[in-house]
Each structure stands twice: as C-alpha cells, then as structure tokens.
mmCIF file of C-alpha atoms and ligand atoms in Angstrom:
data_model
loop_
_atom_site.group_PDB
_atom_site.id
_atom_site.type_symbol
_atom_site.label_atom_id
_atom_site.label_comp_id
_atom_site.label_asym_id
_atom_site.label_seq_id
_atom_site.Cartn_x
_atom_site.Cartn_y
_atom_site.Cartn_z
ATOM 1 C CA MET R 21 91.247 94.255 75.563
ATOM 2 C CA ASN R 22 90.897 97.659 78.367
ATOM 3 C CA GLU R 23 92.369 97.029 81.806
ATOM 4 C CA ARG R 24 89.820 97.432 84.192
ATOM 5 C CA ILE R 25 90.733 100.221 86.328
ATOM 6 C CA PRO R 26 88.623 99.701 90.088
ATOM 7 C CA LEU R 27 88.088 103.264 91.720
ATOM 8 C CA VAL R 28 90.096 101.676 94.696
ATOM 9 C CA ASP R 29 91.867 98.488 94.604
ATOM 10 C CA LEU R 30 91.697 96.589 98.518
ATOM 11 C CA ARG R 31 93.522 93.778 96.730
ATOM 12 C CA ALA R 32 96.164 95.181 96.030
ATOM 13 C CA GLN R 33 96.790 96.488 99.102
ATOM 14 C CA TYR R 34 96.178 93.847 100.842
ATOM 15 C CA GLU R 35 99.210 92.266 98.634
ATOM 16 C CA SER R 36 101.471 94.894 100.054
ATOM 17 C CA ILE R 37 101.286 93.684 103.498
ATOM 18 C CA ARG R 38 100.437 90.492 103.296
ATOM 19 C CA PRO R 39 102.499 88.764 106.034
ATOM 20 C CA ALA R 40 102.279 91.691 108.663
ATOM 21 C CA ILE R 41 98.521 91.233 108.567
ATOM 22 C CA ASP R 42 98.556 87.678 108.500
ATOM 23 C CA ALA R 43 100.298 87.525 111.086
ATOM 24 C CA ALA R 44 98.730 90.130 113.108
ATOM 25 C CA MET R 45 95.219 87.868 112.626
ATOM 26 C CA GLU R 46 96.769 84.979 113.275
ATOM 27 C CA ARG R 47 98.133 86.185 116.725
ATOM 28 C CA VAL R 48 94.295 86.954 117.648
ATOM 29 C CA ILE R 49 93.352 84.075 116.526
ATOM 30 C CA GLU R 50 95.623 81.648 118.430
ATOM 31 C CA ARG R 51 94.981 83.347 121.799
ATOM 32 C CA ALA R 52 90.929 83.257 120.861
ATOM 33 C CA GLY R 53 90.607 86.233 122.606
ATOM 34 C CA PHE R 54 87.957 88.495 120.227
ATOM 35 C CA ILE R 55 86.109 90.713 122.647
ATOM 36 C CA MET R 56 87.916 94.100 123.669
ATOM 37 C CA GLY R 57 91.573 92.588 124.721
ATOM 38 C CA PRO R 58 95.469 93.948 124.069
ATOM 39 C CA GLU R 59 94.732 94.802 120.273
ATOM 40 C CA VAL R 60 92.375 97.220 120.731
ATOM 41 C CA ARG R 61 93.911 98.686 124.167
ATOM 42 C CA ALA R 62 97.800 99.242 121.398
ATOM 43 C CA PHE R 63 95.707 100.719 117.995
ATOM 44 C CA GLU R 64 93.304 103.462 120.397
ATOM 45 C CA GLU R 65 97.255 104.441 121.547
ATOM 46 C CA THR R 66 98.521 104.559 118.075
ATOM 47 C CA PHE R 67 96.075 105.893 116.810
ATOM 48 C CA ALA R 68 95.317 108.504 119.444
ATOM 49 C CA ALA R 69 99.242 109.772 119.141
ATOM 50 C CA GLU R 70 98.375 109.676 114.892
ATOM 51 C CA CYS R 71 95.887 112.314 115.417
ATOM 52 C CA GLY R 72 97.783 114.681 118.015
ATOM 53 C CA VAL R 73 95.177 113.916 120.832
ATOM 54 C CA ALA R 74 94.539 112.327 124.215
ATOM 55 C CA HIS R 75 91.830 110.132 123.637
ATOM 56 C CA CYS R 76 90.953 107.121 120.957
ATOM 57 C CA VAL R 77 88.075 104.802 121.396
ATOM 58 C CA GLY R 78 87.661 102.145 119.336
ATOM 59 C CA VAL R 79 84.022 101.599 118.235
ATOM 60 C CA SER R 80 81.787 99.545 115.625
ATOM 61 C CA SER R 81 81.414 101.407 112.819
ATOM 62 C CA GLY R 82 81.672 105.211 111.687
ATOM 63 C CA THR R 83 78.175 105.168 112.026
ATOM 64 C CA ALA R 84 78.401 103.842 115.702
ATOM 65 C CA ALA R 85 81.258 106.240 116.089
ATOM 66 C CA LEU R 86 78.553 110.019 115.600
ATOM 67 C CA THR R 87 75.808 107.645 117.313
ATOM 68 C CA LEU R 88 77.810 107.166 120.616
ATOM 69 C CA ALA R 89 79.280 110.769 120.207
ATOM 70 C CA LEU R 90 76.669 112.568 120.316
ATOM 71 C CA ARG R 91 74.704 110.507 123.021
ATOM 72 C CA ALA R 92 77.907 111.202 124.825
ATOM 73 C CA LEU R 93 77.024 114.979 124.706
ATOM 74 C CA GLY R 94 73.693 115.104 125.908
ATOM 75 C CA VAL R 95 72.306 115.177 122.435
ATOM 76 C CA GLY R 96 69.113 113.544 122.174
ATOM 77 C CA ALA R 97 65.184 114.387 121.528
ATOM 78 C CA GLY R 98 64.060 117.802 121.294
ATOM 79 C CA HIS R 99 67.498 119.151 120.136
ATOM 80 C CA GLU R 100 68.800 120.252 116.707
ATOM 81 C CA VAL R 101 71.793 119.189 115.933
ATOM 82 C CA ILE R 102 73.175 121.115 112.123
ATOM 83 C CA THR R 103 75.379 119.400 109.294
ATOM 84 C CA VAL R 104 75.340 119.057 105.394
ATOM 85 C CA ALA R 105 73.305 117.398 103.164
ATOM 86 C CA HIS R 106 76.389 116.320 100.664
ATOM 87 C CA THR R 107 78.052 113.766 102.837
ATOM 88 C CA PHE R 108 77.091 109.740 103.384
ATOM 89 C CA ILE R 109 73.700 109.015 105.083
ATOM 90 C CA ALA R 110 75.443 108.418 108.363
ATOM 91 C CA THR R 111 76.193 111.600 108.823
ATOM 92 C CA ALA R 112 72.838 112.091 109.526
ATOM 93 C CA GLU R 113 71.204 108.513 110.633
ATOM 94 C CA ALA R 114 72.946 108.853 113.208
ATOM 95 C CA ILE R 115 71.280 112.083 114.985
ATOM 96 C CA CYS R 116 68.065 111.017 114.298
ATOM 97 C CA ALA R 117 69.365 107.937 115.986
ATOM 98 C CA VAL R 118 69.670 109.550 119.195
ATOM 99 C CA GLY R 119 66.136 110.757 118.723
ATOM 100 C CA ALA R 120 67.521 114.781 117.509
ATOM 101 C CA ARG R 121 66.594 116.210 114.335
ATOM 102 C CA PRO R 122 69.115 117.110 111.943
ATOM 103 C CA VAL R 123 69.427 120.741 109.979
ATOM 104 C CA PHE R 124 70.882 120.606 106.882
ATOM 105 C CA VAL R 125 72.777 123.875 105.521
ATOM 106 C CA ASP R 126 74.341 124.182 102.242
ATOM 107 C CA ILE R 127 78.316 123.819 101.337
ATOM 108 C CA ASP R 128 81.119 125.717 100.070
ATOM 109 C CA PRO R 129 81.053 125.533 96.376
ATOM 110 C CA HIS R 130 84.738 125.323 96.261
ATOM 111 C CA HIS R 131 85.672 122.697 98.658
ATOM 112 C CA TYR R 132 82.304 121.479 99.154
ATOM 113 C CA THR R 133 82.602 121.096 102.468
ATOM 114 C CA LEU R 134 80.308 123.214 105.378
ATOM 115 C CA ASP R 135 79.410 126.479 104.596
ATOM 116 C CA PRO R 136 80.499 128.673 107.252
ATOM 117 C CA ALA R 137 78.451 131.676 106.085
ATOM 118 C CA GLN R 138 75.522 129.605 106.858
ATOM 119 C CA LEU R 139 75.861 128.115 110.366
ATOM 120 C CA SER R 140 74.733 131.499 112.363
ATOM 121 C CA ALA R 141 70.895 131.607 110.115
ATOM 122 C CA ALA R 142 70.175 127.945 110.940
ATOM 123 C CA ILE R 143 70.940 127.954 114.697
ATOM 124 C CA THR R 144 68.170 128.271 117.239
ATOM 125 C CA PRO R 145 67.421 127.435 120.888
ATOM 126 C CA ALA R 146 67.480 123.528 120.594
ATOM 127 C CA THR R 147 70.385 123.716 118.452
ATOM 128 C CA ARG R 148 73.265 121.531 120.526
ATOM 129 C CA ALA R 149 75.504 120.428 118.310
ATOM 130 C CA VAL R 150 77.618 120.717 114.502
ATOM 131 C CA ILE R 151 78.947 118.145 112.842
ATOM 132 C CA PRO R 152 80.983 119.305 109.796
ATOM 133 C CA VAL R 153 82.146 116.505 107.345
ATOM 134 C CA HIS R 154 85.705 116.609 106.280
ATOM 135 C CA LEU R 155 84.676 115.326 102.742
ATOM 136 C CA TYR R 156 86.222 114.226 100.526
ATOM 137 C CA GLY R 157 89.177 114.596 102.657
ATOM 138 C CA GLN R 158 89.518 118.154 102.406
ATOM 139 C CA PRO R 159 88.904 119.537 106.148
ATOM 140 C CA ALA R 160 86.306 121.689 106.320
ATOM 141 C CA ASP R 161 86.723 125.107 107.865
ATOM 142 C CA MET R 162 87.414 124.555 111.664
ATOM 143 C CA GLU R 163 88.412 128.413 112.337
ATOM 144 C CA GLN R 164 84.669 130.019 111.584
ATOM 145 C CA ILE R 165 82.823 126.984 112.191
ATOM 146 C CA GLY R 166 84.645 126.764 115.692
ATOM 147 C CA GLU R 167 84.185 130.113 116.160
ATOM 148 C CA ILE R 168 80.547 130.194 115.711
ATOM 149 C CA ALA R 169 79.925 127.279 117.838
ATOM 150 C CA ALA R 170 81.834 128.963 120.471
ATOM 151 C CA ALA R 171 79.877 131.837 120.578
ATOM 152 C CA TYR R 172 76.805 130.185 120.537
ATOM 153 C CA GLY R 173 77.950 127.171 123.000
ATOM 154 C CA LEU R 174 77.456 124.230 120.620
ATOM 155 C CA ALA R 175 79.853 121.201 120.455
ATOM 156 C CA VAL R 176 81.756 120.000 117.196
ATOM 157 C CA ILE R 177 82.173 116.885 115.881
ATOM 158 C CA GLU R 178 84.548 116.557 113.225
ATOM 159 C CA ASP R 179 83.236 113.700 110.609
ATOM 160 C CA ALA R 180 86.357 112.687 109.677
ATOM 161 C CA ALA R 181 84.979 109.522 108.219
ATOM 162 C CA GLN R 182 86.942 110.624 104.923
ATOM 163 C CA ALA R 183 90.403 112.334 105.848
ATOM 164 C CA HIS R 184 92.460 110.076 107.884
ATOM 165 C CA ALA R 185 95.860 111.680 108.435
ATOM 166 C CA ALA R 186 94.021 115.082 106.648
ATOM 167 C CA THR R 187 95.956 118.202 108.180
ATOM 168 C CA TRP R 188 94.322 122.219 108.554
ATOM 169 C CA ARG R 189 97.219 124.372 110.182
ATOM 170 C CA GLN R 190 99.417 121.439 110.311
ATOM 171 C CA ARG R 191 97.257 119.918 112.453
ATOM 172 C CA LYS R 192 95.926 116.416 111.998
ATOM 173 C CA VAL R 193 91.990 116.625 112.398
ATOM 174 C CA GLY R 194 90.342 113.835 114.827
ATOM 175 C CA GLY R 195 91.480 117.306 117.828
ATOM 176 C CA LEU R 196 90.341 120.167 115.910
ATOM 177 C CA GLY R 197 86.333 119.900 117.711
ATOM 178 C CA HIS R 198 85.140 118.672 120.717
ATOM 179 C CA MET R 199 84.884 114.620 119.562
ATOM 180 C CA ALA R 200 85.881 113.677 115.827
ATOM 181 C CA CYS R 201 84.383 110.515 114.497
ATOM 182 C CA PHE R 202 86.331 107.775 111.978
ATOM 183 C CA SER R 203 85.350 105.422 109.968
ATOM 184 C CA PHE R 204 87.529 102.379 108.768
ATOM 185 C CA TYR R 205 84.904 100.886 106.735
ATOM 186 C CA PRO R 206 87.802 98.724 104.064
ATOM 187 C CA GLY R 207 87.821 100.856 101.520
ATOM 188 C CA LYS R 208 88.657 104.679 103.724
ATOM 189 C CA ASN R 209 92.583 105.377 103.453
ATOM 190 C CA LEU R 210 92.728 103.538 106.662
ATOM 191 C CA GLY R 211 90.457 100.314 106.570
ATOM 192 C CA ALA R 212 89.671 97.312 107.997
ATOM 193 C CA PHE R 213 88.230 93.637 106.888
ATOM 194 C CA GLY R 214 84.130 94.440 108.051
ATOM 195 C CA ASP R 215 83.002 97.617 109.399
ATOM 196 C CA ALA R 216 85.349 99.338 112.741
ATOM 197 C CA GLY R 217 85.380 103.211 113.712
ATOM 198 C CA ALA R 218 86.775 105.427 116.725
ATOM 199 C CA ILE R 219 86.406 108.705 117.937
ATOM 200 C CA THR R 220 88.955 110.814 118.974
ATOM 201 C CA THR R 221 89.011 113.235 121.642
ATOM 202 C CA ASN R 222 91.334 116.005 124.172
ATOM 203 C CA ASP R 223 88.467 115.916 127.050
ATOM 204 C CA PRO R 224 89.223 112.808 129.262
ATOM 205 C CA ALA R 225 85.411 112.424 130.772
ATOM 206 C CA LEU R 226 83.915 112.266 126.885
ATOM 207 C CA ALA R 227 86.380 109.627 126.436
ATOM 208 C CA GLU R 228 85.566 107.685 129.511
ATOM 209 C CA GLN R 229 81.710 108.483 128.669
ATOM 210 C CA VAL R 230 82.257 106.745 125.066
ATOM 211 C CA ARG R 231 83.880 103.852 126.082
ATOM 212 C CA LEU R 232 80.644 103.058 129.043
ATOM 213 C CA LEU R 233 78.147 103.960 125.823
ATOM 214 C CA ARG R 234 79.808 101.350 123.358
ATOM 215 C CA ASN R 235 80.063 98.508 126.186
ATOM 216 C CA HIS R 236 76.409 98.273 127.150
ATOM 217 C CA GLY R 237 77.496 101.184 129.752
ATOM 218 C CA ARG R 238 79.182 98.495 131.852
ATOM 219 C CA ARG R 239 83.194 98.776 133.737
ATOM 220 C CA ASP R 240 82.056 95.670 135.043
ATOM 221 C CA LYS R 241 81.088 92.604 133.628
ATOM 222 C CA TYR R 242 77.718 92.128 134.906
ATOM 223 C CA LEU R 243 77.496 96.021 136.818
ATOM 224 C CA HIS R 244 75.729 98.649 133.890
ATOM 225 C CA GLU R 245 75.660 102.258 135.009
ATOM 226 C CA GLN R 246 73.954 103.216 132.375
ATOM 227 C CA VAL R 247 71.834 101.800 129.071
ATOM 228 C CA GLY R 248 74.812 101.903 126.570
ATOM 229 C CA TYR R 249 75.175 100.258 123.048
ATOM 230 C CA GLY R 250 77.456 96.525 121.851
ATOM 231 C CA GLU R 251 79.009 98.801 119.798
ATOM 232 C CA ARG R 252 82.930 97.335 120.278
ATOM 233 C CA LEU R 253 85.450 97.953 117.766
ATOM 234 C CA ASP R 254 86.461 93.875 117.182
ATOM 235 C CA THR R 255 90.088 92.311 118.315
ATOM 236 C CA LEU R 256 90.190 91.388 115.093
ATOM 237 C CA GLN R 257 89.715 94.311 113.669
ATOM 238 C CA ALA R 258 91.602 96.317 115.930
ATOM 239 C CA ALA R 259 94.620 93.619 115.006
ATOM 240 C CA ILE R 260 94.641 94.578 110.723
ATOM 241 C CA LEU R 261 94.283 98.614 111.767
ATOM 242 C CA ALA R 262 97.097 98.407 114.057
ATOM 243 C CA ALA R 263 99.297 96.174 111.089
ATOM 244 C CA LYS R 264 98.209 98.649 108.665
ATOM 245 C CA LEU R 265 98.572 102.290 110.510
ATOM 246 C CA PRO R 266 102.520 102.384 110.454
ATOM 247 C CA HIS R 267 101.116 102.532 106.692
ATOM 248 C CA LEU R 268 99.109 105.472 106.817
ATOM 249 C CA PRO R 269 101.756 108.625 106.028
ATOM 250 C CA ALA R 270 103.421 106.532 102.816
ATOM 251 C CA TRP R 271 99.709 105.928 101.717
ATOM 252 C CA THR R 272 98.452 109.624 102.367
ATOM 253 C CA ALA R 273 101.463 110.424 100.436
ATOM 254 C CA ALA R 274 100.757 108.497 97.450
ATOM 255 C CA ARG R 275 97.349 109.820 97.768
ATOM 256 C CA ARG R 276 98.375 113.923 97.592
ATOM 257 C CA ARG R 277 101.431 112.230 94.991
ATOM 258 C CA LEU R 278 98.167 111.366 92.557
ATOM 259 C CA ALA R 279 95.966 113.742 93.238
ATOM 260 C CA ALA R 280 98.400 116.688 92.024
ATOM 261 C CA ARG R 281 99.356 114.813 89.061
ATOM 262 C CA TYR R 282 96.151 114.205 87.914
ATOM 263 C CA SER R 283 94.927 118.434 88.920
ATOM 264 C CA ARG R 284 98.683 119.063 86.722
ATOM 265 C CA LEU R 285 97.538 116.892 83.748
ATOM 266 C CA LEU R 286 93.876 117.396 83.569
ATOM 267 C CA ALA R 287 94.693 121.131 83.616
ATOM 268 C CA GLY R 288 92.237 123.291 80.359
ATOM 269 C CA CYS R 289 90.565 119.843 79.616
ATOM 270 C CA GLY R 290 86.926 121.535 80.403
ATOM 271 C CA VAL R 291 86.471 119.498 84.120
ATOM 272 C CA THR R 292 86.581 121.554 86.993
ATOM 273 C CA LEU R 293 89.176 120.408 89.669
ATOM 274 C CA PRO R 294 89.169 119.946 93.094
ATOM 275 C CA ALA R 295 89.968 123.059 94.910
ATOM 276 C CA VAL R 296 92.146 123.053 97.995
ATOM 277 C CA ALA R 297 91.740 125.684 100.937
ATOM 278 C CA SER R 298 94.458 127.443 102.170
ATOM 279 C CA GLY R 299 96.226 126.061 105.189
ATOM 280 C CA VAL R 300 95.257 122.686 104.173
ATOM 281 C CA GLU R 301 96.617 119.706 103.431
ATOM 282 C CA PRO R 302 93.797 116.735 102.019
ATOM 283 C CA ALA R 303 93.766 113.238 102.514
ATOM 284 C CA TRP R 304 92.010 112.431 99.331
ATOM 285 C CA HIS R 305 90.116 109.673 100.254
ATOM 286 C CA LEU R 306 88.228 110.584 96.498
ATOM 287 C CA TYR R 307 89.365 112.897 93.494
ATOM 288 C CA VAL R 308 86.373 114.577 92.821
ATOM 289 C CA ILE R 309 86.261 116.501 89.496
ATOM 290 C CA ARG R 310 82.658 118.506 88.462
ATOM 291 C CA THR R 311 81.326 118.639 84.579
ATOM 292 C CA PRO R 312 77.843 119.101 83.323
ATOM 293 C CA ARG R 313 77.983 116.524 81.567
ATOM 294 C CA ARG R 314 79.249 114.070 84.508
ATOM 295 C CA ASP R 315 76.707 111.403 83.385
ATOM 296 C CA ALA R 316 78.097 111.123 79.716
ATOM 297 C CA LEU R 317 81.440 110.862 80.839
ATOM 298 C CA LEU R 318 80.907 108.418 83.550
ATOM 299 C CA ALA R 319 79.196 106.144 81.325
ATOM 300 C CA HIS R 320 82.371 106.995 79.045
ATOM 301 C CA LEU R 321 84.663 105.850 81.407
ATOM 302 C CA GLN R 322 82.852 102.775 82.510
ATOM 303 C CA GLN R 323 82.536 101.499 79.262
ATOM 304 C CA TYR R 324 86.402 101.484 78.952
ATOM 305 C CA GLY R 325 87.087 99.674 82.645
ATOM 306 C CA VAL R 326 87.352 102.818 84.450
ATOM 307 C CA GLU R 327 85.436 102.708 87.357
ATOM 308 C CA ALA R 328 84.601 106.048 88.168
ATOM 309 C CA GLY R 329 82.168 107.059 90.802
ATOM 310 C CA VAL R 330 79.771 109.094 92.316
ATOM 311 C CA HIS R 331 79.745 110.749 95.311
ATOM 312 C CA TYR R 332 76.799 111.349 96.467
ATOM 313 C CA PRO R 333 74.089 111.813 93.596
ATOM 314 C CA ILE R 334 71.217 112.433 95.624
ATOM 315 C CA PRO R 335 71.768 114.900 99.086
ATOM 316 C CA LEU R 336 70.231 113.752 101.993
ATOM 317 C CA HIS R 337 67.428 116.468 102.548
ATOM 318 C CA LEU R 338 66.061 115.127 98.761
ATOM 319 C CA GLN R 339 66.607 111.578 100.163
ATOM 320 C CA PRO R 340 62.961 109.652 101.068
ATOM 321 C CA ALA R 341 64.121 108.727 104.238
ATOM 322 C CA PHE R 342 64.679 112.648 105.369
ATOM 323 C CA ALA R 343 60.462 113.782 103.328
ATOM 324 C CA GLN R 344 59.758 114.730 106.982
ATOM 325 C CA LEU R 345 62.126 117.617 107.360
ATOM 326 C CA GLY R 346 59.770 118.871 104.501
ATOM 327 C CA LEU R 347 62.800 120.497 102.235
ATOM 328 C CA ARG R 348 62.204 121.204 98.413
ATOM 329 C CA ALA R 349 64.616 120.892 95.572
ATOM 330 C CA GLY R 350 66.403 124.262 95.338
ATOM 331 C CA ALA R 351 66.919 124.581 99.355
ATOM 332 C CA LEU R 352 70.136 124.136 99.279
ATOM 333 C CA PRO R 353 71.418 125.067 96.047
ATOM 334 C CA VAL R 354 75.419 124.081 95.643
ATOM 335 C CA THR R 355 74.770 120.950 97.451
ATOM 336 C CA GLU R 356 72.279 120.896 94.421
ATOM 337 C CA ALA R 357 74.591 121.990 91.601
ATOM 338 C CA VAL R 358 77.522 119.420 93.233
ATOM 339 C CA ALA R 359 75.054 116.481 93.494
ATOM 340 C CA ALA R 360 74.257 116.403 89.876
ATOM 341 C CA THR R 361 77.465 117.422 88.812
ATOM 342 C CA CYS R 362 80.377 115.499 91.080
ATOM 343 C CA LEU R 363 82.494 112.709 89.769
ATOM 344 C CA SER R 364 85.183 110.595 91.460
ATOM 345 C CA LEU R 365 88.217 108.959 89.493
ATOM 346 C CA PRO R 366 89.777 106.136 90.768
ATOM 347 C CA LEU R 367 92.606 106.941 92.846
ATOM 348 C CA TYR R 368 94.369 104.680 95.422
ATOM 349 C CA PRO R 369 97.934 104.440 96.865
ATOM 350 C CA GLU R 370 98.676 101.188 94.431
ATOM 351 C CA MET R 371 97.676 102.551 91.727
ATOM 352 C CA SER R 372 100.277 102.993 89.136
ATOM 353 C CA ASP R 373 101.477 106.244 86.415
ATOM 354 C CA ALA R 374 100.033 104.388 83.748
ATOM 355 C CA GLN R 375 96.507 103.608 84.916
ATOM 356 C CA GLN R 376 96.075 107.528 85.796
ATOM 357 C CA ASP R 377 97.441 108.422 82.684
ATOM 358 C CA ARG R 378 95.011 105.406 80.890
ATOM 359 C CA VAL R 379 91.909 107.827 83.273
ATOM 360 C CA VAL R 380 93.546 110.921 82.207
ATOM 361 C CA GLY R 381 93.500 109.695 78.446
ATOM 362 C CA LEU R 382 89.693 108.913 78.501
ATOM 363 C CA VAL R 383 89.057 112.347 80.162
ATOM 364 C CA ARG R 384 90.610 114.327 78.033
ATOM 365 C CA GLN R 385 89.240 112.290 74.809
ATOM 366 C CA PHE R 386 86.027 112.924 76.422
ATOM 367 C CA HIS R 387 86.186 116.361 76.377
ATOM 368 C CA THR R 388 88.344 116.714 72.718
ATOM 369 C CA ALA R 389 84.726 114.814 71.585
ATOM 370 C CA SER R 390 82.268 117.462 72.975
ATOM 371 C CA ALA R 391 84.520 120.130 72.320
ATOM 372 C CA GLN R 392 84.032 119.260 68.134
ATOM 373 C CA ALA R 393 80.544 118.555 68.398
ATOM 374 C CA VAL R 394 80.104 122.030 70.172
ATOM 375 C CA HIS R 395 81.795 123.105 67.299
ATOM 376 C CA THR R 396 81.165 121.805 64.506
ATOM 377 C CA PRO R 397 77.761 122.831 62.537
ATOM 378 C CA GLY R 398 75.898 120.188 61.369
ATOM 379 C CA ALA R 399 77.585 117.382 63.034
ATOM 380 C CA GLU R 400 76.213 114.672 64.311
ATOM 381 C CA PRO R 401 76.468 114.006 68.622
ATOM 382 C CA ALA R 402 80.254 112.504 69.666
ATOM 383 C CA ARG R 403 79.424 108.983 70.257
ATOM 384 C CA VAL R 404 81.295 109.145 74.151
HETATM 385 C C1 PLP X 514 81.162 110.959 105.797
HETATM 386 C C2 PLP X 514 80.936 109.327 106.716
HETATM 387 N N1 PLP X 514 80.612 109.873 107.826
HETATM 388 C C3 PLP X 514 80.341 108.716 108.038
HETATM 389 C C4 PLP X 514 80.543 107.517 106.860
HETATM 390 C C5 PLP X 514 79.718 106.249 108.095
HETATM 391 O O1 PLP X 514 81.044 105.328 107.890
HETATM 392 P P1 PLP X 514 80.220 103.878 108.445
HETATM 393 O O2 PLP X 514 80.257 103.053 107.120
HETATM 394 O O3 PLP X 514 81.945 103.048 109.278
HETATM 395 O O4 PLP X 514 79.505 103.358 109.406
HETATM 396 C C6 PLP X 514 80.490 107.052 106.288
HETATM 397 C C7 PLP X 514 81.155 105.647 105.406
HETATM 398 O O5 PLP X 514 80.658 105.721 105.008
HETATM 399 C C8 PLP X 514 81.515 108.622 105.657
HETATM 400 O O6 PLP X 514 82.152 108.452 104.318
#
C-alpha cells in the first residue's frame, strides 16, 4: 500500500494550530463584523512588521494586489510593463486588467527569475514598470533590476506571491521595490482559508492610494473620490492570517531544512537541483528539480501516490490568452526549456523525513532504471 504524499498538506497545518484558528474565526463570527474592522488592521500592521516595511494594505487576492498596485502607480492604457512568462498567469493578467501591455523577457537559467541582462533591451518609451517574480520563493536579482529601473525611471513591483519571508541580502521581500504584492491563496507559504492578498510598500502616498482603490475609491461610506474596486481583505481571512502569521518563521525554517535535505539526498542522481543565488535565503514555496524525462518521472511518482506538480508547463507567451502579443515558440528559449523540464516535488512544513525519504527513493529508483535502460544494449526500456 503506497501512502499518498500530497504536494502540500493543508489539513496537517490546520490540525497543528486548530484552537488558535477556531478561536480567531469565532471572534469575528460572534461580533458579526465581516467587513474591515480591527482584524484587518491588526493583520496589516503585523504583516508590515514581518516584511520590515512601513505599510501593508490587505486586499482580496494576489491578483487584486497586482492590479491595484499598477493602478496606484498610474499604469494604464498605452503603457507597457515588463515581466516574465515563467509565472502564474495572474502576473500578466493584472497588467492587462489595467489596460497596459505585458512585455515578456526571458529568465535566468539557474534561478528561474527575471534575467536582468534581458531588461534594458525590452524597455521602450511606453514602459512604466517592471514586475520581477520571486518564483518558487527565490528573490529575483533586485540589485541589477533596481539599478536598470532607476536609470529609466521605472517602478518596480515585486510579485512576492510565492516568497513570504524570503530574504535578499538579509532584507525581507516586500520592501525591495516600490511596491510588493503577496498572495495568501490557501496553498501559499502563508495561506488563508480562501482568497486573500496584500500590498506592501514604504511609500505612504501609494499605500493611501491602494487603500482607496480597494474600497470603491472612498474614505467615507457614501463619498467616492475615485472609481475603484471592491477588493478588500475579508475580515475572517484577516483573522485566520493573523493567527497563522506567528508560525511563519518556524514554517519557513522547516521548508529550508527540508529543501537542504532534498538537495543533499538527491545529489548525483541525474536531475538538476535548484540553485540558490548568493545572498539569498529562499522561502522554498516549491522545490523544483529539472530533468529531460520530466513527464516520465512525474508519471512514476504519481503511480506510487506522490503528488508532484509542474509549475508551469506552458509559458505565458505561448498561452492562447496572449496570442495577440504575436510571440512564437523560440521567443524565450530559457523559459521554454525550463517549462519543458521542471518538476515540483512535495514540500510543506509538516512533511516528515520518512515521507521525504520515500520521494527521494522513487526519484533515485527512476534514475537508476533509466540509466540501466540506456547502458544495457538491447534491453527493454525500463518501465518507470
Ligand atoms: C507568482 C504569482 N503571482 C500571482 C498570483 C496570484 O495570486 P492569487 O491566486 O491570490 O490571486 C499567484 C498565485 O496563485 C502566483 O503564484
């Protein structure tokens, strides 16, 4: 009997802190105050402190965070925003949502984040902002990106949806650009019990603008200063997130320990292991290996109940949704190579060493069987 090993185990996390979560939800329900209120403010303050920034504005999702950040910066029709195609679609959807055009550049082949060397060539007079994505929890090269952006007067918006508590040169993500956008989608490193997100910034004017935009452009109930959005952070979600936030350091440490353990145990087994950039402490939202036999390895793991995943199999520039950009296969070679070969192994703070050993054993078994198939003349292909 093969024990199922999920990609992430939300149930285990809930069980580990159930009384605190239940009490937090009960307080909101008892008060019957479901929109804004003290829980939202309290969470914003503690999350800002956690990120080491002056302001945090809770919103309804990571997608809303990106959209409102762009709106607050004045990005709109006729503008271009540079980002990567190796990310979740929300990064580029937000650019389209404000009427601007996404311009995709390739990623660094080692860290899978925006390649600063590609940035200058993509800048035009219409460019207003760049959105580096801290993909899989690894911060992008914020020094080079920041320098180029400053030289051209561009805003930098961190897509930190996967990188809560990651550090770059001992600074937490969330304060490394003009604004940062977080997702608290349930499976994220800090996850709500539904959709939720936040924007962080050190700029009080941008924070104020986002506060207005998320709540129908109003400060007073029936006075709307701007046309905004209904994208507030739910009070219940804020209460849940506030109950979880004190555990984030321990959860991040557990992810780091498991990631280091994966790298130690998988060394020399024929797959490309994740590389960590110097001065960076990733949050290890995902532990992503690469192999040319990705689909066969994925099927092998699934056959034994291990839920590995692919993030992301089709780059955004090759998605039907972005066909109007006119980019074809070959346009972003590193992005396309990574999309074809990447595989996310299960990783979550509650994962036991025994569970991890099983995943490692299956990867090693696959590799050994593949090697035997290659090295034994006339042998049947290994059934892995
Ligand atoms: C890199 C990235 N950006 C943006 C988002 C959007 O966040 P949400 O799902 O909360 O809208 C996600 C999450 O799914 C993501 O992984």
